[in-house]
Amino acid sequence: MELTTVWFILIAVLWAGYFLLEGFDFGVGILLPVIGRDERERRVLINTIGPVWDGNEVWLLVAGGATFAAFPEWYATLFSGFYLPLLIILVALILRGVAFEYRGKVDSVTWRRRWDACIIGGSLVPALLWGVAFGNIVRGVKLDADHEYVGGFFDLLNPYALLGGLTTLTLFTLHGAVFLALKTDGRVRRHAGDLAVRLGVAAVVVAAGFLVWTQASYGDAGGLVLSGAAALALVAAVVAAHRRREGWAFIGTAATIVLATAALFVTLFPNVLPSTLADANSLTTTNAASTPYTLRIMTWVAVVFTPIVLGYQAWTYWVFRKRLTVEHIPVPSTVDAST
């Protein structure tokens, strides 16, 4: 297998890992005002992801760095053509990270609610726009013979890409609800479990529409198999959530996200960014790749450090595996008006 193909697969794995782990972070943030009835319950929600959310974002940094090093032409075209939506995602992620750190710095209901709004928006916007971005990557964009994007911002807001954004938004929100049901107890657990069942129905409808459209317009046999497996995993997750089997439900939503991401990359290969103007203008794993020497060095670095990163992150999740309840949260001195 050529190193260009190896690194295409590795980048697909990195994105799948990012969506799997950051997906439930986004879901928890989106559901903050829905499940968090008062300050103590909102603290429970935030504490479920508090020890891991910043580690989950490392997957995004590594995916971006790997793309820059392995496929610099892909990176340059993608980040120049998608500049505005990627900038919006970056600003949202920054506000979200700052909000996690600052919401508890002042004992004020107004202060906390303003930062909570940043957490909600900083979770919802990336959950939507990542789907829009990947929808456009699979569909293709207007690339000229120099592999430069010649379309406009509104060209990216086509129906297929918007459906992709709605799909990631619903899947990540469902993933977050299932994660909360798995990581909490008491009223928060019950509310999250009930909400997961309702969200599951919406996710099945939206995701099925997106996967069918993808396979009908751009798919192949490999993508069809993976899409079918993702659909089955999603249905299984909803059934498990209905039966209050939170662990199996989380495995189901996790498998759905990983398989759906894999289906998109399989559908894309050997292109990395198709051109809608002419096939000859498309970026592929061959014409967008770095030199063989660079890829060999990167491969050795990945072989050495990837197990270390995976081991550390697995250890973090193991340490913070306990369920959380409001009994673990002290009563705030400034009480919410809703209590």
Short mmCIF file of C-alpha atoms in Angstrom, two decimals:
data_model
loop_
_atom_site.label_atom_id
_atom_site.label_comp_id
_atom_site.label_asym_id
_atom_site.label_seq_id
_atom_site.Cartn_x
_atom_site.Cartn_y
_atom_site.Cartn_z
CA MET A 1 0.00 0.00 0.00
CA GLU A 2 1.35 3.42 -0.94
CA LEU A 3 2.10 5.90 1.84
CA THR A 4 -0.31 8.40 0.30
CA THR A 5 -3.12 5.90 0.83
CA VAL A 6 -1.88 5.08 4.33
CA TRP A 7 -2.00 8.75 5.31
CA PHE A 8 -5.41 9.23 3.73
CA ILE A 9 -6.63 6.38 5.97
CA LEU A 10 -4.88 7.82 9.03
CA ILE A 11 -6.47 11.23 8.47
CA ALA A 12 -9.86 9.53 8.14
CA VAL A 13 -9.19 7.77 11.48
CA LEU A 14 -8.28 11.08 13.11
CA TRP A 15 -11.48 12.75 11.92
CA ALA A 16 -13.54 9.76 13.02
CA GLY A 17 -11.91 9.92 16.45
CA TYR A 18 -12.53 13.64 16.68
CA PHE A 19 -16.20 13.36 15.77
CA LEU A 20 -16.63 10.40 18.13
CA LEU A 21 -15.13 12.15 21.15
CA GLU A 22 -15.88 15.81 20.50
CA GLY A 23 -19.33 14.81 19.26
CA PHE A 24 -20.68 14.09 22.73
CA ASP A 25 -18.94 17.24 24.03
CA PHE A 26 -20.92 19.25 21.50
CA GLY A 27 -24.08 17.38 22.43
CA VAL A 28 -23.67 18.11 26.13
CA GLY A 29 -23.11 21.80 25.40
CA ILE A 30 -26.17 21.99 23.14
CA LEU A 31 -28.34 20.29 25.77
CA LEU A 32 -27.12 22.48 28.64
CA PRO A 33 -30.30 24.63 28.80
CA VAL A 34 -32.58 21.69 28.00
CA ILE A 35 -31.49 19.22 30.69
CA GLY A 36 -29.88 21.60 33.19
CA ARG A 37 -32.85 22.78 35.21
CA ASP A 38 -30.80 24.78 37.73
CA GLU A 39 -27.19 25.69 38.44
CA ARG A 40 -26.34 22.41 40.17
CA GLU A 41 -27.67 20.34 37.27
CA ARG A 42 -25.86 22.51 34.75
CA ARG A 43 -22.69 21.97 36.77
CA VAL A 44 -23.26 18.22 36.58
CA LEU A 45 -23.54 18.41 32.79
CA ILE A 46 -20.38 20.48 32.46
CA ASN A 47 -18.47 18.25 34.88
CA THR A 48 -19.21 15.15 32.80
CA ILE A 49 -16.97 16.53 30.05
CA GLY A 50 -14.79 18.83 32.18
CA PRO A 51 -11.80 16.45 32.47
CA VAL A 52 -11.82 15.38 28.79
CA TRP A 53 -13.12 18.09 26.45
CA ASP A 54 -9.75 19.76 25.87
CA GLY A 55 -8.08 16.38 25.28
CA ASN A 56 -10.76 15.52 22.74
CA GLU A 57 -9.89 18.64 20.74
CA VAL A 58 -6.33 17.35 20.32
CA TRP A 59 -7.73 15.03 17.65
CA LEU A 60 -8.72 18.09 15.60
CA LEU A 61 -5.28 19.64 15.95
CA VAL A 62 -3.57 16.42 14.91
CA ALA A 63 -5.96 15.94 11.98
CA GLY A 64 -5.22 19.47 10.76
CA GLY A 65 -1.48 19.05 11.26
CA ALA A 66 -1.44 15.67 9.51
CA THR A 67 -3.34 17.13 6.55
CA PHE A 68 -0.89 20.04 6.33
CA ALA A 69 2.15 17.74 6.38
CA ALA A 70 0.86 14.82 4.29
CA PHE A 71 -1.33 16.69 1.77
CA PRO A 72 -0.25 20.36 1.74
CA GLU A 73 -2.13 21.13 -1.48
CA TRP A 74 -5.35 19.80 0.05
CA TYR A 75 -4.75 21.81 3.22
CA ALA A 76 -4.02 25.05 1.34
CA THR A 77 -7.03 24.79 -0.97
CA LEU A 78 -9.38 23.70 1.80
CA PHE A 79 -8.43 26.41 4.25
CA SER A 80 -8.44 29.17 1.64
CA GLY A 81 -11.73 28.14 0.02
CA PHE A 82 -13.48 27.37 3.34
CA TYR A 83 -11.87 30.29 5.14
CA LEU A 84 -15.03 31.95 6.51
CA PRO A 85 -16.82 28.83 7.83
CA LEU A 86 -13.58 27.50 9.33
CA LEU A 87 -12.95 30.87 10.98
CA ILE A 88 -16.47 30.79 12.45
CA ILE A 89 -15.80 27.29 13.80
CA LEU A 90 -12.50 28.44 15.32
CA VAL A 91 -14.09 31.46 17.03
CA ALA A 92 -16.91 29.26 18.37
CA LEU A 93 -14.43 26.73 19.78
CA ILE A 94 -12.39 29.50 21.41
CA LEU A 95 -15.46 31.05 23.06
CA ARG A 96 -16.57 27.62 24.24
CA GLY A 97 -13.20 26.85 25.79
CA VAL A 98 -13.01 30.23 27.52
CA ALA A 99 -16.56 29.77 28.82
CA PHE A 100 -15.69 26.46 30.49
CA GLU A 101 -12.86 28.18 32.34
CA TYR A 102 -14.58 31.47 33.25
CA ARG A 103 -18.22 30.67 34.02
CA GLY A 104 -17.39 29.90 37.65
CA LYS A 105 -15.03 32.84 38.25
CA VAL A 106 -17.78 35.21 39.44
CA ASP A 107 -20.61 34.21 41.76
CA SER A 108 -23.36 35.78 39.66
CA VAL A 109 -26.34 34.26 37.88
CA THR A 110 -26.07 36.77 35.03
CA TRP A 111 -22.35 36.09 34.61
CA ARG A 112 -22.88 32.34 34.43
CA ARG A 113 -25.78 32.59 32.00
CA ARG A 114 -23.73 34.70 29.58
CA TRP A 115 -20.94 32.13 29.58
CA ASP A 116 -23.50 29.34 29.27
CA ALA A 117 -24.73 31.03 26.09
CA CYS A 118 -21.14 30.83 24.78
CA ILE A 119 -21.01 27.12 25.62
CA ILE A 120 -24.31 26.50 23.82
CA GLY A 121 -23.39 28.53 20.74
CA GLY A 122 -19.81 27.26 20.77
CA SER A 123 -21.14 23.71 20.66
CA LEU A 124 -24.03 24.15 18.23
CA VAL A 125 -22.18 26.13 15.54
CA PRO A 126 -19.29 23.65 15.02
CA ALA A 127 -21.68 20.68 15.22
CA LEU A 128 -23.57 22.17 12.28
CA LEU A 129 -20.71 23.59 10.23
CA TRP A 130 -18.49 20.50 10.33
CA GLY A 131 -21.25 18.62 8.55
CA VAL A 132 -21.60 21.42 6.01
CA ALA A 133 -17.84 21.37 5.39
CA PHE A 134 -17.64 17.61 4.90
CA GLY A 135 -20.74 17.64 2.74
CA ASN A 136 -18.95 20.03 0.39
CA ILE A 137 -15.76 17.96 0.46
CA VAL A 138 -17.66 14.87 -0.68
CA ARG A 139 -19.86 16.74 -3.18
CA GLY A 140 -16.97 18.74 -4.61
CA VAL A 141 -16.38 22.45 -5.02
CA LYS A 142 -15.39 24.83 -7.82
CA LEU A 143 -11.67 24.25 -8.34
CA ASP A 144 -9.85 25.68 -11.33
CA ALA A 145 -6.86 24.16 -13.12
CA ASP A 146 -4.51 25.62 -10.47
CA HIS A 147 -6.49 23.83 -7.72
CA GLU A 148 -7.76 27.12 -6.37
CA TYR A 149 -11.31 27.59 -5.11
CA VAL A 150 -13.16 30.00 -7.40
CA GLY A 151 -16.62 29.77 -5.85
CA GLY A 152 -18.24 31.99 -3.26
CA PHE A 153 -19.35 31.52 0.33
CA PHE A 154 -22.96 30.86 -0.62
CA ASP A 155 -21.88 28.09 -3.01
CA LEU A 156 -20.99 26.15 0.12
CA LEU A 157 -24.55 26.48 1.44
CA ASN A 158 -26.05 24.04 -1.06
CA PRO A 159 -28.90 21.67 -0.06
CA TYR A 160 -26.68 18.56 0.18
CA ALA A 161 -24.12 20.24 2.44
CA LEU A 162 -26.84 21.79 4.62
CA LEU A 163 -28.40 18.35 5.06
CA GLY A 164 -24.94 17.12 6.06
CA GLY A 165 -24.79 19.86 8.68
CA LEU A 166 -28.22 18.95 10.01
CA THR A 167 -27.10 15.31 10.17
CA THR A 168 -24.00 16.01 12.28
CA LEU A 169 -26.02 18.36 14.49
CA THR A 170 -28.69 15.75 15.27
CA LEU A 171 -26.18 12.89 15.63
CA PHE A 172 -23.92 14.82 18.00
CA THR A 173 -26.87 16.01 20.08
CA LEU A 174 -28.13 12.42 20.34
CA HIS A 175 -24.59 11.25 21.19
CA GLY A 176 -24.44 13.85 23.96
CA ALA A 177 -27.81 12.84 25.42
CA VAL A 178 -26.74 9.18 25.51
CA PHE A 179 -23.42 10.15 27.10
CA LEU A 180 -25.23 12.13 29.81
CA ALA A 181 -27.53 9.18 30.53
CA LEU A 182 -24.41 7.02 30.86
CA LYS A 183 -22.43 9.43 33.04
CA THR A 184 -25.06 10.77 35.44
CA ASP A 185 -27.74 9.56 37.83
CA GLY A 186 -31.02 10.79 39.26
CA ARG A 187 -33.22 13.27 37.41
CA VAL A 188 -30.50 14.26 34.94
CA ARG A 189 -30.05 10.63 33.90
CA ARG A 190 -33.79 10.09 33.46
CA HIS A 191 -34.27 13.31 31.50
CA ALA A 192 -31.28 12.57 29.27
CA GLY A 193 -32.55 9.03 28.63
CA ASP A 194 -36.02 10.23 27.67
CA LEU A 195 -34.57 12.91 25.42
CA ALA A 196 -32.22 10.43 23.74
CA VAL A 197 -35.16 8.35 22.54
CA ARG A 198 -36.89 11.37 20.99
CA LEU A 199 -33.68 12.67 19.46
CA GLY A 200 -32.97 9.19 18.10
CA VAL A 201 -36.06 9.22 15.95
CA ALA A 202 -35.10 12.57 14.41
CA ALA A 203 -31.50 11.43 13.90
CA VAL A 204 -32.60 8.25 12.09
CA VAL A 205 -34.73 10.24 9.66
CA VAL A 206 -32.15 12.95 8.94
CA ALA A 207 -29.11 10.63 8.77
CA ALA A 208 -30.95 8.15 6.55
CA GLY A 209 -31.78 10.93 4.10
CA PHE A 210 -28.19 12.15 4.00
CA LEU A 211 -26.66 8.68 3.57
CA VAL A 212 -29.14 7.73 0.84
CA TRP A 213 -28.41 10.98 -1.03
CA THR A 214 -24.67 10.40 -0.64
CA GLN A 215 -24.78 6.87 -2.01
CA ALA A 216 -27.20 7.74 -4.81
CA SER A 217 -25.10 10.66 -6.07
CA TYR A 218 -21.50 9.94 -5.09
CA GLY A 219 -21.28 6.48 -3.56
CA ASP A 220 -19.74 3.13 -4.39
CA ALA A 221 -20.00 -0.42 -3.03
CA GLY A 222 -17.67 0.20 -0.09
CA GLY A 223 -19.50 3.33 0.97
CA LEU A 224 -22.84 1.55 0.63
CA VAL A 225 -21.76 -1.23 3.01
CA LEU A 226 -20.44 1.24 5.59
CA SER A 227 -23.54 3.44 5.28
CA GLY A 228 -25.78 0.43 5.83
CA ALA A 229 -23.76 -0.56 8.89
CA ALA A 230 -23.99 2.99 10.25
CA ALA A 231 -27.77 2.96 9.79
CA LEU A 232 -28.09 -0.36 11.63
CA ALA A 233 -25.89 0.93 14.47
CA LEU A 234 -28.05 4.05 14.81
CA VAL A 235 -31.27 2.05 14.98
CA ALA A 236 -29.68 -0.27 17.55
CA ALA A 237 -28.63 2.76 19.60
CA VAL A 238 -32.18 4.13 19.65
CA VAL A 239 -33.58 0.74 20.70
CA ALA A 240 -30.98 0.45 23.47
CA ALA A 241 -31.77 3.98 24.67
CA HIS A 242 -35.48 3.10 24.79
CA ARG A 243 -34.64 0.07 26.95
CA ARG A 244 -32.39 2.22 29.18
CA ARG A 245 -29.26 0.30 28.22
CA GLU A 246 -27.06 3.37 28.25
CA GLY A 247 -23.79 1.55 27.63
CA TRP A 248 -25.06 -0.22 24.52
CA ALA A 249 -26.74 2.97 23.33
CA PHE A 250 -23.43 4.84 23.59
CA ILE A 251 -21.63 2.08 21.70
CA GLY A 252 -24.34 2.37 19.03
CA THR A 253 -24.03 6.13 18.58
CA ALA A 254 -20.24 5.88 18.65
CA ALA A 255 -20.29 3.19 15.97
CA THR A 256 -22.71 5.26 13.89
CA ILE A 257 -20.41 8.28 13.88
CA VAL A 258 -17.28 6.25 13.10
CA LEU A 259 -18.94 4.22 10.34
CA ALA A 260 -20.59 7.27 8.78
CA THR A 261 -17.26 9.14 8.73
CA ALA A 262 -15.57 6.10 7.20
CA ALA A 263 -18.31 5.91 4.55
CA LEU A 264 -17.68 9.53 3.55
CA PHE A 265 -13.93 8.99 3.21
CA VAL A 266 -14.40 5.75 1.25
CA THR A 267 -16.80 7.59 -1.05
CA LEU A 268 -14.26 10.39 -1.47
CA PHE A 269 -11.20 8.20 -2.26
CA PRO A 270 -8.97 8.57 -4.28
CA ASN A 271 -9.97 12.24 -4.39
CA VAL A 272 -9.35 14.46 -1.40
CA LEU A 273 -11.27 17.43 -2.84
CA PRO A 274 -13.22 16.88 -6.08
CA SER A 275 -13.78 19.69 -8.56
CA THR A 276 -17.26 20.32 -9.91
CA LEU A 277 -15.80 22.23 -12.89
CA ALA A 278 -13.67 19.43 -14.38
CA ASP A 279 -12.42 16.07 -13.13
CA ALA A 280 -8.88 17.03 -14.13
CA ASN A 281 -9.01 19.90 -11.62
CA SER A 282 -9.70 17.60 -8.66
CA LEU A 283 -7.21 17.14 -5.86
CA THR A 284 -6.29 13.49 -5.29
CA THR A 285 -4.12 11.52 -2.89
CA THR A 286 -1.43 11.66 -5.57
CA ASN A 287 -1.30 15.27 -6.78
CA ALA A 288 -1.96 16.77 -3.32
CA ALA A 289 0.61 14.71 -1.40
CA SER A 290 3.97 15.62 0.09
CA THR A 291 7.19 13.98 -1.02
CA PRO A 292 7.75 10.28 -0.21
CA TYR A 293 10.56 11.22 2.19
CA THR A 294 8.24 13.49 4.20
CA LEU A 295 5.61 10.77 4.37
CA ARG A 296 8.16 8.22 5.59
CA ILE A 297 9.32 10.51 8.40
CA MET A 298 5.71 11.21 9.39
CA THR A 299 4.95 7.50 9.46
CA TRP A 300 7.74 6.76 11.92
CA VAL A 301 6.65 9.64 14.15
CA ALA A 302 3.06 8.32 14.11
CA VAL A 303 4.21 4.79 14.95
CA VAL A 304 6.09 6.03 18.03
CA PHE A 305 3.73 8.63 19.46
CA THR A 306 0.22 7.43 18.56
CA PRO A 307 0.17 4.59 21.14
CA ILE A 308 1.36 7.01 23.83
CA VAL A 309 -1.44 9.50 23.11
CA LEU A 310 -4.08 6.76 22.92
CA GLY A 311 -2.88 5.22 26.18
CA TYR A 312 -2.95 8.52 28.03
CA GLN A 313 -6.41 9.39 26.81
CA ALA A 314 -7.77 5.94 27.67
CA TRP A 315 -6.31 6.31 31.16
CA THR A 316 -8.03 9.69 31.56
CA TYR A 317 -11.42 8.22 30.69
CA TRP A 318 -10.84 5.33 33.08
CA VAL A 319 -9.99 7.64 35.99
CA PHE A 320 -13.12 9.75 35.44
CA ARG A 321 -15.50 6.86 34.72
CA LYS A 322 -17.82 7.35 37.73
CA ARG A 323 -21.38 8.64 37.42
CA LEU A 324 -22.11 12.18 38.66
CA THR A 325 -25.15 13.47 40.55
CA VAL A 326 -26.22 16.81 41.98
CA GLU A 327 -25.13 15.52 45.40
CA HIS A 328 -21.56 15.97 44.21
CA ILE A 329 -22.19 19.68 43.54
CA PRO A 330 -22.28 22.22 46.42
CA VAL A 331 -25.26 24.55 46.62
CA PRO A 332 -24.23 27.92 45.08
CA SER A 333 -24.40 30.95 47.34
CA THR A 334 -26.17 32.84 44.52
CA VAL A 335 -29.30 30.83 43.91
CA ASP A 336 -30.99 30.75 40.50
CA ALA A 337 -34.34 32.48 40.27
CA SER A 338 -35.80 29.25 38.86
CA THR A 339 -35.19 27.29 42.09
#
